[in-house]
Amino acid sequence: MLINPTFWKTYFSSPHFTNDMIPDLTGKIAIVTGANGGVGYATTVALAAHGARVFMACRSEVRAKEAMDKIRQEIKRDYPRYRGEVKLDFLELDLGDLTKASQSAQTFLKQGLPLHILINNSGVAFTKDKLSADGIEYMFAVNHLGHFVFTLGLLDRIKKSQPSRIVNVSSWALDDTRHPDGIDFDILTNPSGIATQPDIAHYGRSKLANVLFTKALARRLANEQVYVNSLHPGHVSTNMAQTGRGSFSGNVFARATELFAMTPKDGALTQLYCATSPEIENKDLRGRFFIPFGLESRCNPLAEREDLQEKLWEVSEKLVKEKVKKPTSKK
């Protein structure tokens, strides 16, 4: 990480976007995954404080409700000029189970609401050879596949709600996948193969997948007013940094967090830029990669390979078809 120029660029670049530049979002409906903590929480605060109705897509309703109470108090304290209603809803989402991720999208659709902003923020790291409910390497399953299923389940509604935004949160770690082609597709469901690679390679693979998915989806939506972009939020102080303690890469990550990390509020700015800035539409920014704070940047050259983007899409569709259980019809 410390030799990654993108990491250091985030500390020496002038802010291109600030909280004060978020436009009025009254009438907009947003979903933020992983909204009950860290950067997702800070993102939710900012969206709701500017008038958006935000669905907090999380696994735990109890923790989401606790976060809602804190968000309302924080908005009252930090946004005294905002006099509107703070509109927050809970949406159950388990990204580690593809069937449940698909069902979550359907649950939202049944409400008959538009969807203007989808921020795929949730992520896990350093889960040490863990498999998802579907038998897939856990970081890839949660960080990419769960969001792949969830996003495509919502896509028709997002298209009907255009102009709209889809924001995929990636990371500087996409540079470190320990594979010449970025993703070793053969080991995704192979426990013995998964165990041969360090956590950082699994995490980097999932973060590269976020950008590949972004570019493939943006290409498919080129004729729509749906703007799909990805980003590195910066090195942010969240609970994720502590989950990896015990492994070498996890210890390095946790120590770097102690030394260099920005606050979740600052870490949220780049995804808020992608989700709300008028520049995205005015400049027709699609399939781009951004770093703090709202600056466009190049990332791993592998992310530009269209063949790899399409290979990921093909493999993702195949896994989804195999793993997602069709709902049983009620007699």
mmCIF file with all atom_site columns, N, CA and C in Angstrom, residues 15-56:
data_model
loop_
_atom_site.group_PDB
_atom_site.id
_atom_site.type_symbol
_atom_site.label_atom_id
_atom_site.label_alt_id
_atom_site.label_comp_id
_atom_site.label_asym_id
_atom_site.label_entity_id
_atom_site.label_seq_id
_atom_site.pdbx_PDB_ins_code
_atom_site.Cartn_x
_atom_site.Cartn_y
_atom_site.Cartn_z
_atom_site.occupancy
_atom_site.B_iso_or_equiv
_atom_site.pdbx_formal_charge
_atom_site.auth_seq_id
_atom_site.auth_comp_id
_atom_site.auth_asym_id
_atom_site.auth_atom_id
_atom_site.pdbx_PDB_model_num
ATOM 1   N N  . PRO A 1 15 ? -8.697  19.444 -2.728 1.00 0.00 ? 15 PRO A N  1
ATOM 2   C CA . PRO A 1 15 ? -10.063 18.924 -2.832 1.00 0.00 ? 15 PRO A CA 1
ATOM 3   C C  . PRO A 1 15 ? -10.796 19.489 -4.040 1.00 0.00 ? 15 PRO A C  1
ATOM 4   N N  . HIS A 1 16 ? -11.408 18.622 -4.789 1.00 0.00 ? 16 HIS A N  1
ATOM 5   C CA . HIS A 1 16 ? -12.222 19.029 -5.924 1.00 0.00 ? 16 HIS A CA 1
ATOM 6   C C  . HIS A 1 16 ? -13.695 19.104 -5.545 1.00 0.00 ? 16 HIS A C  1
ATOM 7   N N  . PHE A 1 17 ? -14.037 18.493 -4.408 1.00 0.00 ? 17 PHE A N  1
ATOM 8   C CA . PHE A 1 17 ? -15.431 18.422 -3.984 1.00 0.00 ? 17 PHE A CA 1
ATOM 9   C C  . PHE A 1 17 ? -15.485 18.466 -2.460 1.00 0.00 ? 17 PHE A C  1
ATOM 10  N N  . THR A 1 18 ? -16.442 19.230 -1.948 1.00 0.00 ? 18 THR A N  1
ATOM 11  C CA . THR A 1 18 ? -16.643 19.329 -0.503 1.00 0.00 ? 18 THR A CA 1
ATOM 12  C C  . THR A 1 18 ? -18.107 19.100 -0.181 1.00 0.00 ? 18 THR A C  1
ATOM 13  N N  . ASN A 1 19 ? -18.391 18.920 1.103  1.00 0.00 ? 19 ASN A N  1
ATOM 14  C CA . ASN A 1 19 ? -19.762 18.683 1.540  1.00 0.00 ? 19 ASN A CA 1
ATOM 15  C C  . ASN A 1 19 ? -20.692 19.822 1.147  1.00 0.00 ? 19 ASN A C  1
ATOM 16  N N  . ASP A 1 20 ? -20.164 21.048 1.143  1.00 0.00 ? 20 ASP A N  1
ATOM 17  C CA . ASP A 1 20 ? -20.980 22.218 0.806  1.00 0.00 ? 20 ASP A CA 1
ATOM 18  C C  . ASP A 1 20 ? -21.414 22.225 -0.657 1.00 0.00 ? 20 ASP A C  1
ATOM 19  N N  . MET A 1 21 ? -20.790 21.396 -1.480 1.00 0.00 ? 21 MET A N  1
ATOM 20  C CA . MET A 1 21 ? -21.109 21.373 -2.911 1.00 0.00 ? 21 MET A CA 1
ATOM 21  C C  . MET A 1 21 ? -22.185 20.350 -3.266 1.00 0.00 ? 21 MET A C  1
ATOM 22  N N  . ILE A 1 22 ? -22.667 19.611 -2.281 1.00 0.00 ? 22 ILE A N  1
ATOM 23  C CA . ILE A 1 22 ? -23.762 18.659 -2.540 1.00 0.00 ? 22 ILE A CA 1
ATOM 24  C C  . ILE A 1 22 ? -25.023 19.453 -2.843 1.00 0.00 ? 22 ILE A C  1
ATOM 25  N N  . PRO A 1 23 ? -25.693 19.186 -3.948 1.00 0.00 ? 23 PRO A N  1
ATOM 26  C CA . PRO A 1 23 ? -26.893 19.948 -4.291 1.00 0.00 ? 23 PRO A CA 1
ATOM 27  C C  . PRO A 1 23 ? -28.104 19.517 -3.463 1.00 0.00 ? 23 PRO A C  1
ATOM 28  N N  . ASP A 1 24 ? -29.181 20.260 -3.589 1.00 0.00 ? 24 ASP A N  1
ATOM 29  C CA . ASP A 1 24 ? -30.442 19.884 -2.949 1.00 0.00 ? 24 ASP A CA 1
ATOM 30  C C  . ASP A 1 24 ? -30.916 18.558 -3.546 1.00 0.00 ? 24 ASP A C  1
ATOM 31  N N  . LEU A 1 25 ? -31.189 17.590 -2.694 1.00 0.00 ? 25 LEU A N  1
ATOM 32  C CA . LEU A 1 25 ? -31.580 16.252 -3.144 1.00 0.00 ? 25 LEU A CA 1
ATOM 33  C C  . LEU A 1 25 ? -33.038 15.942 -2.818 1.00 0.00 ? 25 LEU A C  1
ATOM 34  N N  . THR A 1 26 ? -33.811 16.961 -2.553 1.00 0.00 ? 26 THR A N  1
ATOM 35  C CA . THR A 1 26 ? -35.226 16.761 -2.244 1.00 0.00 ? 26 THR A CA 1
ATOM 36  C C  . THR A 1 26 ? -35.906 16.004 -3.390 1.00 0.00 ? 26 THR A C  1
ATOM 37  N N  . GLY A 1 27 ? -36.628 14.952 -3.041 1.00 0.00 ? 27 GLY A N  1
ATOM 38  C CA . GLY A 1 27 ? -37.317 14.145 -4.046 1.00 0.00 ? 27 GLY A CA 1
ATOM 39  C C  . GLY A 1 27 ? -36.491 12.983 -4.569 1.00 0.00 ? 27 GLY A C  1
ATOM 40  N N  . LYS A 1 28 ? -35.213 12.942 -4.231 1.00 0.00 ? 28 LYS A N  1
ATOM 41  C CA . LYS A 1 28 ? -34.345 11.847 -4.683 1.00 0.00 ? 28 LYS A CA 1
ATOM 42  C C  . LYS A 1 28 ? -34.425 10.675 -3.699 1.00 0.00 ? 28 LYS A C  1
ATOM 43  N N  . ILE A 1 29 ? -34.359 9.481  -4.240 1.00 0.00 ? 29 ILE A N  1
ATOM 44  C CA . ILE A 1 29 ? -34.342 8.273  -3.426 1.00 0.00 ? 29 ILE A CA 1
ATOM 45  C C  . ILE A 1 29 ? -33.031 7.553  -3.672 1.00 0.00 ? 29 ILE A C  1
ATOM 46  N N  . ALA A 1 30 ? -32.378 7.176  -2.578 1.00 0.00 ? 30 ALA A N  1
ATOM 47  C CA . ALA A 1 30 ? -31.058 6.551  -2.651 1.00 0.00 ? 30 ALA A CA 1
ATOM 48  C C  . ALA A 1 30 ? -31.040 5.266  -1.838 1.00 0.00 ? 30 ALA A C  1
ATOM 49  N N  . ILE A 1 31 ? -30.178 4.350  -2.256 1.00 0.00 ? 31 ILE A N  1
ATOM 50  C CA . ILE A 1 31 ? -29.840 3.178  -1.458 1.00 0.00 ? 31 ILE A CA 1
ATOM 51  C C  . ILE A 1 31 ? -28.345 3.225  -1.203 1.00 0.00 ? 31 ILE A C  1
ATOM 52  N N  . VAL A 1 32 ? -27.957 3.019  0.049  1.00 0.00 ? 32 VAL A N  1
ATOM 53  C CA . VAL A 1 32 ? -26.545 2.919  0.420  1.00 0.00 ? 32 VAL A CA 1
ATOM 54  C C  . VAL A 1 32 ? -26.350 1.569  1.091  1.00 0.00 ? 32 VAL A C  1
ATOM 55  N N  . THR A 1 33 ? -25.512 0.722  0.535  1.00 0.00 ? 33 THR A N  1
ATOM 56  C CA . THR A 1 33 ? -25.242 -0.556 1.181  1.00 0.00 ? 33 THR A CA 1
ATOM 57  C C  . THR A 1 33 ? -24.179 -0.355 2.271  1.00 0.00 ? 33 THR A C  1
ATOM 58  N N  . GLY A 1 34 ? -24.320 -1.122 3.361  1.00 0.00 ? 34 GLY A N  1
ATOM 59  C CA . GLY A 1 34 ? -23.397 -0.952 4.479  1.00 0.00 ? 34 GLY A CA 1
ATOM 60  C C  . GLY A 1 34 ? -23.509 0.421  5.102  1.00 0.00 ? 34 GLY A C  1
ATOM 61  N N  . ALA A 1 35 ? -24.752 0.889  5.284  1.00 0.00 ? 35 ALA A N  1
ATOM 62  C CA . ALA A 1 35 ? -24.983 2.279  5.686  1.00 0.00 ? 35 ALA A CA 1
ATOM 63  C C  . ALA A 1 35 ? -24.957 2.502  7.189  1.00 0.00 ? 35 ALA A C  1
ATOM 64  N N  . ASN A 1 36 ? -24.811 1.451  7.969  1.00 0.00 ? 36 ASN A N  1
ATOM 65  C CA . ASN A 1 36 ? -24.913 1.623  9.427  1.00 0.00 ? 36 ASN A CA 1
ATOM 66  C C  . ASN A 1 36 ? -23.579 1.925  10.104 1.00 0.00 ? 36 ASN A C  1
ATOM 67  N N  . GLY A 1 37 ? -22.483 2.019  9.331  1.00 0.00 ? 37 GLY A N  1
ATOM 68  C CA . GLY A 1 37 ? -21.196 2.318  9.942  1.00 0.00 ? 37 GLY A CA 1
ATOM 69  C C  . GLY A 1 37 ? -20.208 2.873  8.946  1.00 0.00 ? 37 GLY A C  1
ATOM 70  N N  . GLY A 1 38 ? -19.147 3.477  9.475  1.00 0.00 ? 38 GLY A N  1
ATOM 71  C CA . GLY A 1 38 ? -18.035 3.921  8.638  1.00 0.00 ? 38 GLY A CA 1
ATOM 72  C C  . GLY A 1 38 ? -18.411 4.910  7.551  1.00 0.00 ? 38 GLY A C  1
ATOM 73  N N  . VAL A 1 39 ? -17.857 4.681  6.371  1.00 0.00 ? 39 VAL A N  1
ATOM 74  C CA . VAL A 1 39 ? -18.089 5.582  5.238  1.00 0.00 ? 39 VAL A CA 1
ATOM 75  C C  . VAL A 1 39 ? -19.548 5.538  4.784  1.00 0.00 ? 39 VAL A C  1
ATOM 76  N N  . GLY A 1 40 ? -20.178 4.370  4.858  1.00 0.00 ? 40 GLY A N  1
ATOM 77  C CA . GLY A 1 40 ? -21.583 4.264  4.483  1.00 0.00 ? 40 GLY A CA 1
ATOM 78  C C  . GLY A 1 40 ? -22.468 5.107  5.374  1.00 0.00 ? 40 GLY A C  1
ATOM 79  N N  . TYR A 1 41 ? -22.168 5.116  6.657  1.00 0.00 ? 41 TYR A N  1
ATOM 80  C CA . TYR A 1 41 ? -22.903 5.939  7.619  1.00 0.00 ? 41 TYR A CA 1
ATOM 81  C C  . TYR A 1 41 ? -22.729 7.423  7.276  1.00 0.00 ? 41 TYR A C  1
ATOM 82  N N  . ALA A 1 42 ? -21.491 7.842  7.066  1.00 0.00 ? 42 ALA A N  1
ATOM 83  C CA . ALA A 1 42 ? -21.219 9.243  6.746  1.00 0.00 ? 42 ALA A CA 1
ATOM 84  C C  . ALA A 1 42 ? -21.883 9.656  5.436  1.00 0.00 ? 42 ALA A C  1
ATOM 85  N N  . THR A 1 43 ? -21.911 8.745  4.474  1.00 0.00 ? 43 THR A N  1
ATOM 86  C CA . THR A 1 43 ? -22.579 9.008  3.197  1.00 0.00 ? 43 THR A CA 1
ATOM 87  C C  . THR A 1 43 ? -24.069 9.202  3.408  1.00 0.00 ? 43 THR A C  1
ATOM 88  N N  . THR A 1 44 ? -24.663 8.367  4.232  1.00 0.00 ? 44 THR A N  1
ATOM 89  C CA . THR A 1 44 ? -26.094 8.450  4.523  1.00 0.00 ? 44 THR A CA 1
ATOM 90  C C  . THR A 1 44 ? -26.442 9.763  5.204  1.00 0.00 ? 44 THR A C  1
ATOM 91  N N  . VAL A 1 45 ? -25.619 10.175 6.154  1.00 0.00 ? 45 VAL A N  1
ATOM 92  C CA . VAL A 1 45 ? -25.832 11.455 6.827  1.00 0.00 ? 45 VAL A CA 1
ATOM 93  C C  . VAL A 1 45 ? -25.896 12.594 5.808  1.00 0.00 ? 45 VAL A C  1
ATOM 94  N N  . ALA A 1 46 ? -24.909 12.637 4.933  1.00 0.00 ? 46 ALA A N  1
ATOM 95  C CA . ALA A 1 46 ? -24.830 13.736 3.961  1.00 0.00 ? 46 ALA A CA 1
ATOM 96  C C  . ALA A 1 46 ? -26.002 13.729 2.992  1.00 0.00 ? 46 ALA A C  1
ATOM 97  N N  . LEU A 1 47 ? -26.383 12.557 2.501  1.00 0.00 ? 47 LEU A N  1
ATOM 98  C CA . LEU A 1 47 ? -27.512 12.472 1.567  1.00 0.00 ? 47 LEU A CA 1
ATOM 99  C C  . LEU A 1 47 ? -28.805 12.919 2.239  1.00 0.00 ? 47 LEU A C  1
ATOM 100 N N  . ALA A 1 48 ? -29.063 12.387 3.450  1.00 0.00 ? 48 ALA A N  1
ATOM 101 C CA . ALA A 1 48 ? -30.302 12.708 4.152  1.00 0.00 ? 48 ALA A CA 1
ATOM 102 C C  . ALA A 1 48 ? -30.354 14.174 4.553  1.00 0.00 ? 48 ALA A C  1
ATOM 103 N N  . ALA A 1 49 ? -29.189 14.740 4.901  1.00 0.00 ? 49 ALA A N  1
ATOM 104 C CA . ALA A 1 49 ? -29.132 16.150 5.307  1.00 0.00 ? 49 ALA A CA 1
ATOM 105 C C  . ALA A 1 49 ? -29.352 17.100 4.142  1.00 0.00 ? 49 ALA A C  1
ATOM 106 N N  . HIS A 1 50 ? -29.325 16.576 2.927  1.00 0.00 ? 50 HIS A N  1
ATOM 107 C CA . HIS A 1 50 ? -29.605 17.397 1.746  1.00 0.00 ? 50 HIS A CA 1
ATOM 108 C C  . HIS A 1 50 ? -30.936 17.019 1.102  1.00 0.00 ? 50 HIS A C  1
ATOM 109 N N  . GLY A 1 51 ? -31.769 16.288 1.834  1.00 0.00 ? 51 GLY A N  1
ATOM 110 C CA . GLY A 1 51 ? -33.142 16.070 1.407  1.00 0.00 ? 51 GLY A CA 1
ATOM 111 C C  . GLY A 1 51 ? -33.476 14.731 0.810  1.00 0.00 ? 51 GLY A C  1
ATOM 112 N N  . ALA A 1 52 ? -32.487 13.869 0.584  1.00 0.00 ? 52 ALA A N  1
ATOM 113 C CA . ALA A 1 52 ? -32.774 12.570 -0.033 1.00 0.00 ? 52 ALA A CA 1
ATOM 114 C C  . ALA A 1 52 ? -33.450 11.629 0.964  1.00 0.00 ? 52 ALA A C  1
ATOM 115 N N  . ARG A 1 53 ? -34.270 10.748 0.453  1.00 0.00 ? 53 ARG A N  1
ATOM 116 C CA . ARG A 1 53 ? -34.781 9.631  1.245  1.00 0.00 ? 53 ARG A CA 1
ATOM 117 C C  . ARG A 1 53 ? -33.808 8.478  1.036  1.00 0.00 ? 53 ARG A C  1
ATOM 118 N N  . VAL A 1 54 ? -33.233 7.975  2.126  1.00 0.00 ? 54 VAL A N  1
ATOM 119 C CA . VAL A 1 54 ? -32.161 6.999  2.015  1.00 0.00 ? 54 VAL A CA 1
ATOM 120 C C  . VAL A 1 54 ? -32.593 5.653  2.598  1.00 0.00 ? 54 VAL A C  1
ATOM 121 N N  . PHE A 1 55 ? -32.464 4.618  1.791  1.00 0.00 ? 55 PHE A N  1
ATOM 122 C CA . PHE A 1 55 ? -32.660 3.250  2.257  1.00 0.00 ? 55 PHE A CA 1
ATOM 123 C C  . PHE A 1 55 ? -31.303 2.715  2.694  1.00 0.00 ? 55 PHE A C  1
ATOM 124 N N  . MET A 1 56 ? -31.231 2.358  3.960  1.00 0.00 ? 56 MET A N  1
ATOM 125 C CA . MET A 1 56 ? -29.998 1.831  4.535  1.00 0.00 ? 56 MET A CA 1
ATOM 126 C C  . MET A 1 56 ? -30.019 0.315  4.377  1.00 0.00 ? 56 MET A C  1
#
